[in-house]
Every structure is written in structure tokens, then in C-alpha cells.
Amino acid sequence: MEAIMLKKIKVLVAILAIIFTFDAAAGENDWLAMIAPDAKTAIITGYTGTRGDISIPMSIQGYKVSGIGERAFEGNDTITSVNLYSSGKLTIGDYAFANCKNLTTVSGLYNLEEISAGCFSGCTALKDIGVSFNKIKQIGSCAFQYTTSLELNEYAFSGDVDGRNAWTVEIHSEAFKGSGITKLMITDNMRFIDDDGVGEWFSDCNKLEKVTISYRHTDNMRSLPLPSRLVSSKSLKDVEIKYFVRIKSDTFFNCPALPLSVQSKLQQYANVR
């Protein structure tokens, strides 16, 4: 009987510990917020708490949280992980988490339709952002710029080995510039948006070793070429082309480790008109 009672007490203590942890994580006093333009919801503008692992709350002081403001967490070295699951659909302002040097994990990105410009720029410790960008429609310029520890699933933009999807994602200039990705599949649901002639969507990705092209985007039945200055990497050694594709002569640039045989193959596709 004593053993059973002791076990029950341990279970109760564990439950209370979980409740306490949840309450501490959701403390309204830790959040700064403003009323959204719709006057019905709130936008988070900052975080003053001491916990590193945070979950964006569903509501603050009775107002449903609808978004995170521009630069709301910029430069915050306290936060180590952000959970977006609990908050439903969100909008996130530009550079909301920029330069959070100790941020390592972001979960719940599928709650977003857009990752804003510079959202995680300079988060050098950011490693885990989930499996894929499934259903995200837009990735803003510099969104993951210089996330040097980022580990991205090879099928992050496709969800399957053939790169076939119903949704389209627009990727803006320098979105992944300087990121730590090691493998990349370029798929036909990706649209590369060149902001003011900058390009360089995956430039300076110096851990990138392999690129697979499964890209068949067409306009009036004519294959559209991949843009100039798409990828550069000091470590790139292999480019696999699954289907016929047109590229530019400088789609891959500053890739000194590319074998001559791969360079020759790319040049052949660049010469197609």
C-alpha cells in the first residue's frame, strides 16, 4: 500500500511540475504587445522573460495573438527555441528574430504562409527548422541569410524525391545566402524572385556539397531557365540534373571545387536556346 501511495505522490508531483512549467512559459508579463489594426487582436512586439525556450501564446490579456511585429525579438540572446504551434496562423514582421545568436530551434513553421524578409537573418546557431517548407508560399529576401548552422532536409521544398507539388513557393533574393545547408534540391514549384537585380538566393553556402535539379517550370510549353547567380559554394562537388533544364552560364558561380566534368555538363545546358 505504501508503495502504491508513493507512486501516486510521484505522479502528482510530476503533473504539478508540468503545470508549473507551462504557467511559467506562458506568463503574460513576459510579453510586450500592441493592438493590431483590426482592433480585435494583438501583435507581439517583444519578450522580456528569462526562459530560453518560448512558445508564442494564443492570446494576451484576452486578445488573440495574430502576429509578431517587425524586429520584435531582434538581437535577443535569451531565447534558444521558439514554438509556433500553439498560436495558430500568424504573420511575422521583417527581421522579427534577426541576430538571435543563441536561437537553435524553430518549430511550427507550417503555421505560416510567409517567412518575412530577414526573419532569421544572422541566427548563426539556428540548426533545426523542421522537415520542410510545406505550404509556405513566400520566403522573403535575406530570410535565412547567414544562418551558418542551418541543417535543411534535401527535400525541404518538395516533400518528395520527384519534386512534384501542388503549391508554389516564391523565394526572394539572398534568402539563404551564407546558410549552412549541405544538400539542395531545386524543384519545379520554386519561383526565384530577383529583388532589384540582387539574386544570389543560395550564394556563399560554403557547406553545400550537392545540388539536385528536378526543375521543369515552363511558360507556354517552353522551359524557363534557372536564373543567373543562383548558387555559389566553395564545397560544391556535384550537380545532378534529373530532367532537361535550361540554365544560365553563371547560374552556378564561384564554385571552385566543381570537377571539370560537371562544369562541362553545366555549360552544355547553358548553351541550349
mmCIF file of N, CA and C in Angstrom, residues 50-105:
data_model
loop_
_atom_site.group_PDB
_atom_site.id
_atom_site.type_symbol
_atom_site.label_atom_id
_atom_site.label_comp_id
_atom_site.label_asym_id
_atom_site.label_seq_id
_atom_site.Cartn_x
_atom_site.Cartn_y
_atom_site.Cartn_z
ATOM 1 N N THR A 50 12.903 35.432 -18.997
ATOM 2 C CA THR A 50 14.236 34.855 -18.831
ATOM 3 C C THR A 50 14.323 33.424 -19.343
ATOM 4 N N ARG A 51 13.191 32.851 -19.718
ATOM 5 C CA ARG A 51 13.213 31.491 -20.258
ATOM 6 C C ARG A 51 13.770 31.505 -21.670
ATOM 7 N N GLY A 52 14.558 30.474 -21.983
ATOM 8 C CA GLY A 52 15.120 30.378 -23.322
ATOM 9 C C GLY A 52 14.184 29.713 -24.307
ATOM 10 N N ASP A 53 13.434 28.717 -23.843
ATOM 11 C CA ASP A 53 12.502 28.017 -24.724
ATOM 12 C C ASP A 53 11.118 28.641 -24.583
ATOM 13 N N ILE A 54 10.650 29.267 -25.640
ATOM 14 C CA ILE A 54 9.390 30.006 -25.565
ATOM 15 C C ILE A 54 8.379 29.468 -26.573
ATOM 16 N N SER A 55 7.108 29.591 -26.212
ATOM 17 C CA SER A 55 6.003 29.270 -27.107
ATOM 18 C C SER A 55 5.194 30.544 -27.309
ATOM 19 N N ILE A 56 4.959 30.905 -28.551
ATOM 20 C CA ILE A 56 4.152 32.090 -28.832
ATOM 21 C C ILE A 56 2.723 31.808 -28.349
ATOM 22 N N PRO A 57 2.175 32.642 -27.462
ATOM 23 C CA PRO A 57 0.873 32.354 -26.863
ATOM 24 C C PRO A 57 -0.288 32.546 -27.836
ATOM 25 N N MET A 58 -1.378 31.850 -27.540
ATOM 26 C CA MET A 58 -2.600 32.021 -28.328
ATOM 27 C C MET A 58 -3.219 33.393 -28.095
ATOM 28 N N SER A 59 -3.128 33.885 -26.857
ATOM 29 C CA SER A 59 -3.748 35.165 -26.533
ATOM 30 C C SER A 59 -2.961 35.876 -25.438
ATOM 31 N N ILE A 60 -3.128 37.187 -25.376
ATOM 32 C CA ILE A 60 -2.525 38.019 -24.340
ATOM 33 C C ILE A 60 -3.595 38.976 -23.831
ATOM 34 N N GLN A 61 -3.840 38.918 -22.541
ATOM 35 C CA GLN A 61 -4.831 39.794 -21.896
ATOM 36 C C GLN A 61 -6.173 39.786 -22.623
ATOM 37 N N GLY A 62 -6.570 38.605 -23.050
ATOM 38 C CA GLY A 62 -7.869 38.443 -23.695
ATOM 39 C C GLY A 62 -7.890 38.697 -25.184
ATOM 40 N N TYR A 63 -6.775 39.145 -25.762
ATOM 41 C CA TYR A 63 -6.708 39.394 -27.202
ATOM 42 C C TYR A 63 -5.973 38.238 -27.897
ATOM 43 N N LYS A 64 -6.578 37.698 -28.925
ATOM 44 C CA LYS A 64 -5.932 36.648 -29.699
ATOM 45 C C LYS A 64 -4.693 37.204 -30.388
ATOM 46 N N VAL A 65 -3.600 36.455 -30.321
ATOM 47 C CA VAL A 65 -2.355 36.868 -30.971
ATOM 48 C C VAL A 65 -2.449 36.540 -32.456
ATOM 49 N N SER A 66 -2.306 37.559 -33.298
ATOM 50 C CA SER A 66 -2.408 37.366 -34.746
ATOM 51 C C SER A 66 -1.067 37.537 -35.451
ATOM 52 N N GLY A 67 -0.076 38.065 -34.746
ATOM 53 C CA GLY A 67 1.191 38.276 -35.422
ATOM 54 C C GLY A 67 2.326 38.637 -34.486
ATOM 55 N N ILE A 68 3.507 38.674 -35.076
ATOM 56 C CA ILE A 68 4.726 39.100 -34.385
ATOM 57 C C ILE A 68 5.253 40.309 -35.156
ATOM 58 N N GLY A 69 5.518 41.377 -34.471
ATOM 59 C CA GLY A 69 5.889 42.627 -35.123
ATOM 60 C C GLY A 69 7.303 42.636 -35.679
ATOM 61 N N GLU A 70 7.581 43.638 -36.500
ATOM 62 C CA GLU A 70 8.924 43.810 -37.059
ATOM 63 C C GLU A 70 9.955 43.953 -35.940
ATOM 64 N N ARG A 71 11.037 43.200 -36.058
ATOM 65 C CA ARG A 71 12.194 43.265 -35.155
ATOM 66 C C ARG A 71 11.801 42.998 -33.689
ATOM 67 N N ALA A 72 10.701 42.268 -33.488
ATOM 68 C CA ALA A 72 10.199 42.039 -32.122
ATOM 69 C C ALA A 72 11.224 41.357 -31.220
ATOM 70 N N PHE A 73 11.966 40.401 -31.747
ATOM 71 C CA PHE A 73 12.942 39.664 -30.955
ATOM 72 C C PHE A 73 14.379 39.946 -31.399
ATOM 73 N N GLU A 74 14.560 40.904 -32.268
ATOM 74 C CA GLU A 74 15.878 41.134 -32.866
ATOM 75 C C GLU A 74 16.955 41.295 -31.789
ATOM 76 N N GLY A 75 18.032 40.526 -31.941
ATOM 77 C CA GLY A 75 19.158 40.635 -31.027
ATOM 78 C C GLY A 75 18.923 40.059 -29.644
ATOM 79 N N ASN A 76 17.826 39.341 -29.444
ATOM 80 C CA ASN A 76 17.540 38.745 -28.139
ATOM 81 C C ASN A 76 18.400 37.492 -27.968
ATOM 82 N N ASP A 77 19.331 37.538 -27.053
ATOM 83 C CA ASP A 77 20.245 36.414 -26.839
ATOM 84 C C ASP A 77 19.733 35.435 -25.786
ATOM 85 N N THR A 78 18.554 35.692 -25.243
ATOM 86 C CA THR A 78 17.981 34.796 -24.232
ATOM 87 C C THR A 78 17.326 33.580 -24.860
ATOM 88 N N ILE A 79 16.571 33.799 -25.927
ATOM 89 C CA ILE A 79 15.769 32.705 -26.475
ATOM 90 C C ILE A 79 16.640 31.680 -27.211
ATOM 91 N N THR A 80 16.338 30.415 -26.954
ATOM 92 C CA THR A 80 17.059 29.304 -27.580
ATOM 93 C C THR A 80 16.161 28.487 -28.497
ATOM 94 N N SER A 81 14.855 28.492 -28.250
ATOM 95 C CA SER A 81 13.928 27.789 -29.136
ATOM 96 C C SER A 81 12.591 28.523 -29.146
ATOM 97 N N VAL A 82 11.920 28.467 -30.305
ATOM 98 C CA VAL A 82 10.629 29.136 -30.474
ATOM 99 C C VAL A 82 9.627 28.123 -31.009
ATOM 100 N N ASN A 83 8.491 28.029 -30.337
ATOM 101 C CA ASN A 83 7.427 27.133 -30.751
ATOM 102 C C ASN A 83 6.266 27.959 -31.291
ATOM 103 N N LEU A 84 5.941 27.768 -32.551
ATOM 104 C CA LEU A 84 4.843 28.498 -33.179
ATOM 105 C C LEU A 84 3.570 27.665 -33.253
ATOM 106 N N TYR A 85 3.627 26.419 -32.798
ATOM 107 C CA TYR A 85 2.479 25.510 -32.913
ATOM 108 C C TYR A 85 1.238 26.058 -32.222
ATOM 109 N N SER A 86 1.414 26.580 -31.023
ATOM 110 C CA SER A 86 0.269 26.868 -30.165
ATOM 111 C C SER A 86 -0.513 28.104 -30.571
ATOM 112 N N SER A 87 -0.004 28.877 -31.507
ATOM 113 C CA SER A 87 -0.572 30.192 -31.760
ATOM 114 C C SER A 87 -1.474 30.271 -32.989
ATOM 115 N N GLY A 88 -1.657 29.166 -33.705
ATOM 116 C CA GLY A 88 -2.480 29.216 -34.901
ATOM 117 C C GLY A 88 -1.792 29.975 -36.026
ATOM 118 N N LYS A 89 -2.567 30.469 -36.981
ATOM 119 C CA LYS A 89 -1.994 31.190 -38.114
ATOM 120 C C LYS A 89 -1.426 32.528 -37.653
ATOM 121 N N LEU A 90 -0.220 32.829 -38.119
ATOM 122 C CA LEU A 90 0.471 34.049 -37.713
ATOM 123 C C LEU A 90 1.007 34.789 -38.916
ATOM 124 N N THR A 91 1.165 36.093 -38.753
ATOM 125 C CA THR A 91 2.001 36.868 -39.656
ATOM 126 C C THR A 91 3.216 37.311 -38.851
ATOM 127 N N ILE A 92 4.349 37.357 -39.508
ATOM 128 C CA ILE A 92 5.584 37.727 -38.805
ATOM 129 C C ILE A 92 6.244 38.873 -39.552
ATOM 130 N N GLY A 93 6.570 39.925 -38.831
ATOM 131 C CA GLY A 93 7.174 41.106 -39.431
ATOM 132 C C GLY A 93 8.624 40.890 -39.831
ATOM 133 N N ASP A 94 9.121 41.780 -40.667
ATOM 134 C CA ASP A 94 10.501 41.689 -41.146
ATOM 135 C C ASP A 94 11.493 41.694 -39.981
ATOM 136 N N TYR A 95 12.514 40.873 -40.092
ATOM 137 C CA TYR A 95 13.632 40.808 -39.139
ATOM 138 C C TYR A 95 13.164 40.521 -37.703
ATOM 139 N N ALA A 96 12.051 39.801 -37.586
ATOM 140 C CA ALA A 96 11.459 39.556 -36.266
ATOM 141 C C ALA A 96 12.413 38.830 -35.319
ATOM 142 N N PHE A 97 13.191 37.875 -35.843
ATOM 143 C CA PHE A 97 14.117 37.107 -34.999
ATOM 144 C C PHE A 97 15.575 37.318 -35.423
ATOM 145 N N ALA A 98 15.847 38.360 -36.144
ATOM 146 C CA ALA A 98 17.196 38.582 -36.670
ATOM 147 C C ALA A 98 18.227 38.677 -35.548
ATOM 148 N N ASN A 99 19.375 38.058 -35.798
ATOM 149 C CA ASN A 99 20.536 38.148 -34.892
ATOM 150 C C ASN A 99 20.245 37.644 -33.478
ATOM 151 N N CYS A 100 19.358 36.655 -33.371
ATOM 152 C CA CYS A 100 19.182 35.952 -32.091
ATOM 153 C C CYS A 100 20.254 34.861 -32.056
ATOM 154 N N LYS A 101 21.404 35.176 -31.511
ATOM 155 C CA LYS A 101 22.603 34.352 -31.662
ATOM 156 C C LYS A 101 22.504 32.985 -30.999
ATOM 157 N N ASN A 102 21.613 32.836 -30.015
ATOM 158 C CA ASN A 102 21.501 31.557 -29.308
ATOM 159 C C ASN A 102 20.271 30.748 -29.711
ATOM 160 N N LEU A 103 19.528 31.239 -30.683
ATOM 161 C CA LEU A 103 18.347 30.522 -31.157
ATOM 162 C C LEU A 103 18.786 29.316 -31.984
ATOM 163 N N THR A 104 18.391 28.116 -31.549
ATOM 164 C CA THR A 104 18.807 26.892 -32.239
ATOM 165 C C THR A 104 17.664 26.171 -32.942
ATOM 166 N N THR A 105 16.430 26.341 -32.446
ATOM 167 C CA THR A 105 15.311 25.535 -32.952
ATOM 168 C C THR A 105 14.066 26.388 -33.145
#
